[in-house]
Amino acid sequence: MADYAPRTELTTHRVENQPGPNSAGDLWRSDRALCDAVVQFAPAWVGERLATLGQRLASSDVARWGEQANRFPPQLHAFDRHGRRLDEVDYHPSYHALMDLAIAGGWHAVAWEHEHHGGHQAHVAALYLLTQAEPGFCCPITMTHAAMPVLRQLRDGQAWQTRLLGREYDASAIPAWHKTTNTFGMAMTEKQGGSDVRRNSTRAQPIASAGPGEWYRLDGHKWFCSAPMSDAFLTLAQTDDGLSCFLAPRFTPEGQRNAIEIQRLKDKCGNRANASAEIEYVGAWAQLVGEPGRGVPAILEMVQQTRLDAATAPAGMMRQAVREVWSHVQARQVFDRRLADQPLMQRVVADLAIEAEASLLLAMRGARAMDRFLDDEGEAALARLLPALAKFWHNKRGPAFMAEAMECLGGIGYVEETPLARLYREAPVNSIWEGSGNVICLDVLRILDRHPASIEAFRQELSLSRGHHPAFDAAIDSLEARLTASPERLQAEARWLTQCMAQTLQAALLIRHAPRAIADTFCATRLANVSPIFGVLPAGAPLPAILERLGE
């Protein structure tokens, strides 16, 4: 047999002009916008607690967990091998590792551990960071966090509240009361109604007697059930008194599997690490939460919390995307110059960075309002309004943001080995969850009509920044003129109104809390010479000052 010489490395197979592994080292300390926002808005303990989380999330094993949780999505096992109903969903171990990380850190419960003392700001900042590890697993973290206001309406619900505050993640299929920590999901929408939950046809019949805290049997179908392996679900069903809110545990009071049958898992565009299911209640046990016929007001306590989280997730995704872009363009050379030194690329990256910081500040301002809900009437008014504004606008910007970031990386941005493809698929989901765009805009009009204090608090917030930039002052004047329109015109222009309110408030926050280079450029490009694409900045835009904020 002939001898073969070792193959010499071909020049074309040398890896050159490519960035090395992207490691921020610390997602907290490397994010100057987040650090500044927490210092300006939150008590000192919030930053101290986030420091440990930011360092942990930057590790290579957490990045691997996020990638694997997406590559190996949940699998449904409806029956065991003998044909008995099982109704269990298997997740990859990486998903459980991420859940354990978040719950052990108490990020699902911190808002209630430090209620009115920075807890919501800590939760929102942590969610912003956790999203950068993997957005999908944040869904059950969000729902567990948001369940607390509803559990407080459940008669004799103290045990559920106590277990929500636990820090020992337990994924085993056993009754909730045999665990120290419970997770919560929700099942609201049905095929015939969607966002119009008043069309729900699921029925509830009392087992013994009717009334708050009593046990009922549920029969009906839910088109979406998020996180179907949760220990309990908040759901809506019709009673003789109208649509009512119920808590349906995975196990009956006798410790038997509850009759919540999983029909299938949704094959989703993104959000693949998280399971979303169609379920059937077949005489399932559930406890009535609050008063019968008051299901919508009861569940809105939860939705208000989840909407702020749905506004925060895109801000975290924007930060992750711009971090990937900045790492790439600093290491990549094209036409004999680094991409980071080329004027067009500088404008694109700077514009993305401005958008990410504006979104973060609006989310944090909403969290601050929630923390001060009981102490200040103006803050309570803003807490009703800001989650809706932020949820609508951040999620409208998200898909275009991710597409632009993907383009900055070129072809490798479009492949699954980079986070950009995952982020692009993920970008639309938070716009749909908890009310799609039109629903949110109509809710904004409802808030302004039923809670006049909200618009007054909003005006006061804007007035603190008046006089800084002519485009900002003009935007306030234009907004005021539109707010006096007839109800019919306001409804027709609700999208314009919601966008204008969100962007004007973002500008006000940047003026007060961000470097002048960022605030001025935001006003010039979002409120004056507006372009539908990223990267169209004024010729004299202070690019070095904006890009310097991204760090190395």
mmCIF file with all atom_site columns, N, CA and C in Angstrom, residues 507-542:
data_model
loop_
_atom_site.group_PDB
_atom_site.id
_atom_site.type_symbol
_atom_site.label_atom_id
_atom_site.label_alt_id
_atom_site.label_comp_id
_atom_site.label_asym_id
_atom_site.label_entity_id
_atom_site.label_seq_id
_atom_site.pdbx_PDB_ins_code
_atom_site.Cartn_x
_atom_site.Cartn_y
_atom_site.Cartn_z
_atom_site.occupancy
_atom_site.B_iso_or_equiv
_atom_site.pdbx_formal_charge
_atom_site.auth_seq_id
_atom_site.auth_comp_id
_atom_site.auth_asym_id
_atom_site.auth_atom_id
_atom_site.pdbx_PDB_model_num
ATOM 1   N N  . ALA A 1 507 ? -38.062 59.590 24.421 1.00 0.00 ? 507 ALA A N  1
ATOM 2   C CA . ALA A 1 507 ? -37.222 60.775 24.270 1.00 0.00 ? 507 ALA A CA 1
ATOM 3   C C  . ALA A 1 507 ? -37.074 61.509 25.597 1.00 0.00 ? 507 ALA A C  1
ATOM 4   N N  . ALA A 1 508 ? -38.188 61.663 26.324 1.00 0.00 ? 508 ALA A N  1
ATOM 5   C CA . ALA A 1 508 ? -38.135 62.359 27.612 1.00 0.00 ? 508 ALA A CA 1
ATOM 6   C C  . ALA A 1 508 ? -37.199 61.650 28.584 1.00 0.00 ? 508 ALA A C  1
ATOM 7   N N  . LEU A 1 509 ? -37.255 60.337 28.599 1.00 0.00 ? 509 LEU A N  1
ATOM 8   C CA . LEU A 1 509 ? -36.401 59.567 29.500 1.00 0.00 ? 509 LEU A CA 1
ATOM 9   C C  . LEU A 1 509 ? -34.936 59.659 29.089 1.00 0.00 ? 509 LEU A C  1
ATOM 10  N N  . LEU A 1 510 ? -34.669 59.593 27.795 1.00 0.00 ? 510 LEU A N  1
ATOM 11  C CA . LEU A 1 510 ? -33.289 59.721 27.334 1.00 0.00 ? 510 LEU A CA 1
ATOM 12  C C  . LEU A 1 510 ? -32.733 61.103 27.649 1.00 0.00 ? 510 LEU A C  1
ATOM 13  N N  . ILE A 1 511 ? -33.541 62.126 27.496 1.00 0.00 ? 511 ILE A N  1
ATOM 14  C CA . ILE A 1 511 ? -33.092 63.488 27.801 1.00 0.00 ? 511 ILE A CA 1
ATOM 15  C C  . ILE A 1 511 ? -32.644 63.590 29.250 1.00 0.00 ? 511 ILE A C  1
ATOM 16  N N  . ARG A 1 512 ? -33.369 62.964 30.139 1.00 0.00 ? 512 ARG A N  1
ATOM 17  C CA . ARG A 1 512 ? -33.057 63.091 31.568 1.00 0.00 ? 512 ARG A CA 1
ATOM 18  C C  . ARG A 1 512 ? -32.025 62.084 32.066 1.00 0.00 ? 512 ARG A C  1
ATOM 19  N N  . HIS A 1 513 ? -31.930 60.928 31.398 1.00 0.00 ? 513 HIS A N  1
ATOM 20  C CA . HIS A 1 513 ? -31.150 59.852 32.010 1.00 0.00 ? 513 HIS A CA 1
ATOM 21  C C  . HIS A 1 513 ? -30.046 59.267 31.131 1.00 0.00 ? 513 HIS A C  1
ATOM 22  N N  . ALA A 1 514 ? -29.900 59.713 29.901 1.00 0.00 ? 514 ALA A N  1
ATOM 23  C CA . ALA A 1 514 ? -28.883 59.164 29.003 1.00 0.00 ? 514 ALA A CA 1
ATOM 24  C C  . ALA A 1 514 ? -27.923 60.273 28.577 1.00 0.00 ? 514 ALA A C  1
ATOM 25  N N  . PRO A 1 515 ? -26.757 59.917 28.041 1.00 0.00 ? 515 PRO A N  1
ATOM 26  C CA . PRO A 1 515 ? -25.839 60.946 27.528 1.00 0.00 ? 515 PRO A CA 1
ATOM 27  C C  . PRO A 1 515 ? -26.517 61.809 26.461 1.00 0.00 ? 515 PRO A C  1
ATOM 28  N N  . ARG A 1 516 ? -26.093 63.051 26.392 1.00 0.00 ? 516 ARG A N  1
ATOM 29  C CA . ARG A 1 516 ? -26.728 63.993 25.462 1.00 0.00 ? 516 ARG A CA 1
ATOM 30  C C  . ARG A 1 516 ? -26.609 63.518 24.019 1.00 0.00 ? 516 ARG A C  1
ATOM 31  N N  . ALA A 1 517 ? -25.513 62.876 23.670 1.00 0.00 ? 517 ALA A N  1
ATOM 32  C CA . ALA A 1 517 ? -25.336 62.405 22.293 1.00 0.00 ? 517 ALA A CA 1
ATOM 33  C C  . ALA A 1 517 ? -26.463 61.467 21.888 1.00 0.00 ? 517 ALA A C  1
ATOM 34  N N  . ILE A 1 518 ? -26.868 60.599 22.808 1.00 0.00 ? 518 ILE A N  1
ATOM 35  C CA . ILE A 1 518 ? -27.929 59.637 22.503 1.00 0.00 ? 518 ILE A CA 1
ATOM 36  C C  . ILE A 1 518 ? -29.288 60.321 22.478 1.00 0.00 ? 518 ILE A C  1
ATOM 37  N N  . ALA A 1 519 ? -29.564 61.175 23.465 1.00 0.00 ? 519 ALA A N  1
ATOM 38  C CA . ALA A 1 519 ? -30.857 61.851 23.531 1.00 0.00 ? 519 ALA A CA 1
ATOM 39  C C  . ALA A 1 519 ? -31.080 62.752 22.320 1.00 0.00 ? 519 ALA A C  1
ATOM 40  N N  . ASP A 1 520 ? -30.081 63.544 21.961 1.00 0.00 ? 520 ASP A N  1
ATOM 41  C CA . ASP A 1 520 ? -30.240 64.459 20.838 1.00 0.00 ? 520 ASP A CA 1
ATOM 42  C C  . ASP A 1 520 ? -30.432 63.706 19.526 1.00 0.00 ? 520 ASP A C  1
ATOM 43  N N  . THR A 1 521 ? -29.674 62.639 19.338 1.00 0.00 ? 521 THR A N  1
ATOM 44  C CA . THR A 1 521 ? -29.787 61.880 18.094 1.00 0.00 ? 521 THR A CA 1
ATOM 45  C C  . THR A 1 521 ? -31.123 61.171 18.018 1.00 0.00 ? 521 THR A C  1
ATOM 46  N N  . PHE A 1 522 ? -31.621 60.676 19.144 1.00 0.00 ? 522 PHE A N  1
ATOM 47  C CA . PHE A 1 522 ? -32.951 60.065 19.162 1.00 0.00 ? 522 PHE A CA 1
ATOM 48  C C  . PHE A 1 522 ? -34.005 61.079 18.741 1.00 0.00 ? 522 PHE A C  1
ATOM 49  N N  . CYS A 1 523 ? -33.974 62.267 19.316 1.00 0.00 ? 523 CYS A N  1
ATOM 50  C CA . CYS A 1 523 ? -34.970 63.283 18.977 1.00 0.00 ? 523 CYS A CA 1
ATOM 51  C C  . CYS A 1 523 ? -34.898 63.657 17.499 1.00 0.00 ? 523 CYS A C  1
ATOM 52  N N  . ALA A 1 524 ? -33.685 63.769 16.982 1.00 0.00 ? 524 ALA A N  1
ATOM 53  C CA . ALA A 1 524 ? -33.507 64.183 15.587 1.00 0.00 ? 524 ALA A CA 1
ATOM 54  C C  . ALA A 1 524 ? -33.987 63.121 14.612 1.00 0.00 ? 524 ALA A C  1
ATOM 55  N N  . THR A 1 525 ? -33.888 61.862 14.981 1.00 0.00 ? 525 THR A N  1
ATOM 56  C CA . THR A 1 525 ? -34.189 60.774 14.033 1.00 0.00 ? 525 THR A CA 1
ATOM 57  C C  . THR A 1 525 ? -35.534 60.090 14.276 1.00 0.00 ? 525 THR A C  1
ATOM 58  N N  . ARG A 1 526 ? -36.099 60.228 15.457 1.00 0.00 ? 526 ARG A N  1
ATOM 59  C CA . ARG A 1 526 ? -37.393 59.600 15.749 1.00 0.00 ? 526 ARG A CA 1
ATOM 60  C C  . ARG A 1 526 ? -38.541 60.608 15.778 1.00 0.00 ? 526 ARG A C  1
ATOM 61  N N  . LEU A 1 527 ? -38.226 61.864 16.090 1.00 0.00 ? 527 LEU A N  1
ATOM 62  C CA . LEU A 1 527 ? -39.278 62.862 16.242 1.00 0.00 ? 527 LEU A CA 1
ATOM 63  C C  . LEU A 1 527 ? -39.253 63.924 15.156 1.00 0.00 ? 527 LEU A C  1
ATOM 64  N N  . ALA A 1 528 ? -38.154 64.013 14.392 1.00 0.00 ? 528 ALA A N  1
ATOM 65  C CA . ALA A 1 528 ? -38.047 65.048 13.354 1.00 0.00 ? 528 ALA A CA 1
ATOM 66  C C  . ALA A 1 528 ? -37.899 64.400 11.986 1.00 0.00 ? 528 ALA A C  1
ATOM 67  N N  . ASN A 1 529 ? -36.677 64.145 11.562 1.00 0.00 ? 529 ASN A N  1
ATOM 68  C CA . ASN A 1 529 ? -36.416 63.570 10.239 1.00 0.00 ? 529 ASN A CA 1
ATOM 69  C C  . ASN A 1 529 ? -36.491 62.048 10.323 1.00 0.00 ? 529 ASN A C  1
ATOM 70  N N  . VAL A 1 530 ? -37.690 61.521 10.285 1.00 0.00 ? 530 VAL A N  1
ATOM 71  C CA . VAL A 1 530 ? -37.929 60.102 10.549 1.00 0.00 ? 530 VAL A CA 1
ATOM 72  C C  . VAL A 1 530 ? -37.699 59.284 9.278  1.00 0.00 ? 530 VAL A C  1
ATOM 73  N N  . SER A 1 531 ? -36.970 58.167 9.439  1.00 0.00 ? 531 SER A N  1
ATOM 74  C CA . SER A 1 531 ? -36.767 57.219 8.346  1.00 0.00 ? 531 SER A CA 1
ATOM 75  C C  . SER A 1 531 ? -37.324 55.867 8.760  1.00 0.00 ? 531 SER A C  1
ATOM 76  N N  . PRO A 1 532 ? -37.888 55.105 7.825  1.00 0.00 ? 532 PRO A N  1
ATOM 77  C CA . PRO A 1 532 ? -38.419 53.783 8.181  1.00 0.00 ? 532 PRO A CA 1
ATOM 78  C C  . PRO A 1 532 ? -37.338 52.728 8.388  1.00 0.00 ? 532 PRO A C  1
ATOM 79  N N  . ILE A 1 533 ? -36.073 53.057 8.097  1.00 0.00 ? 533 ILE A N  1
ATOM 80  C CA . ILE A 1 533 ? -34.999 52.072 8.247  1.00 0.00 ? 533 ILE A CA 1
ATOM 81  C C  . ILE A 1 533 ? -33.968 52.581 9.252  1.00 0.00 ? 533 ILE A C  1
ATOM 82  N N  . PHE A 1 534 ? -33.239 51.644 9.838  1.00 0.00 ? 534 PHE A N  1
ATOM 83  C CA . PHE A 1 534 ? -32.169 52.001 10.764 1.00 0.00 ? 534 PHE A CA 1
ATOM 84  C C  . PHE A 1 534 ? -30.947 52.486 9.991  1.00 0.00 ? 534 PHE A C  1
ATOM 85  N N  . GLY A 1 535 ? -30.168 53.345 10.645 1.00 0.00 ? 535 GLY A N  1
ATOM 86  C CA . GLY A 1 535 ? -28.897 53.782 10.075 1.00 0.00 ? 535 GLY A CA 1
ATOM 87  C C  . GLY A 1 535 ? -28.932 55.105 9.355  1.00 0.00 ? 535 GLY A C  1
ATOM 88  N N  . VAL A 1 536 ? -30.088 55.757 9.308  1.00 0.00 ? 536 VAL A N  1
ATOM 89  C CA . VAL A 1 536 ? -30.191 57.058 8.648  1.00 0.00 ? 536 VAL A CA 1
ATOM 90  C C  . VAL A 1 536 ? -30.058 58.133 9.728  1.00 0.00 ? 536 VAL A C  1
ATOM 91  N N  . LEU A 1 537 ? -28.816 58.541 9.999  1.00 0.00 ? 537 LEU A N  1
ATOM 92  C CA . LEU A 1 537 ? -28.520 59.528 11.031 1.00 0.00 ? 537 LEU A CA 1
ATOM 93  C C  . LEU A 1 537 ? -28.040 60.820 10.379 1.00 0.00 ? 537 LEU A C  1
ATOM 94  N N  . PRO A 1 538 ? -28.179 61.943 11.075 1.00 0.00 ? 538 PRO A N  1
ATOM 95  C CA . PRO A 1 538 ? -27.686 63.216 10.531 1.00 0.00 ? 538 PRO A CA 1
ATOM 96  C C  . PRO A 1 538 ? -26.191 63.166 10.251 1.00 0.00 ? 538 PRO A C  1
ATOM 97  N N  . ALA A 1 539 ? -25.745 63.981 9.302  1.00 0.00 ? 539 ALA A N  1
ATOM 98  C CA . ALA A 1 539 ? -24.321 63.984 8.925  1.00 0.00 ? 539 ALA A CA 1
ATOM 99  C C  . ALA A 1 539 ? -23.428 64.287 10.117 1.00 0.00 ? 539 ALA A C  1
ATOM 100 N N  . GLY A 1 540 ? -23.881 65.149 10.997 1.00 0.00 ? 540 GLY A N  1
ATOM 101 C CA . GLY A 1 540 ? -23.053 65.520 12.146 1.00 0.00 ? 540 GLY A CA 1
ATOM 102 C C  . GLY A 1 540 ? -23.353 64.742 13.404 1.00 0.00 ? 540 GLY A C  1
ATOM 103 N N  . ALA A 1 541 ? -23.988 63.591 13.299 1.00 0.00 ? 541 ALA A N  1
ATOM 104 C CA . ALA A 1 541 ? -24.331 62.796 14.488 1.00 0.00 ? 541 ALA A CA 1
ATOM 105 C C  . ALA A 1 541 ? -23.069 62.434 15.271 1.00 0.00 ? 541 ALA A C  1
ATOM 106 N N  . PRO A 1 542 ? -23.112 62.532 16.594 1.00 0.00 ? 542 PRO A N  1
ATOM 107 C CA . PRO A 1 542 ? -21.926 62.254 17.430 1.00 0.00 ? 542 PRO A CA 1
ATOM 108 C C  . PRO A 1 542 ? -21.659 60.754 17.556 1.00 0.00 ? 542 PRO A C  1
#
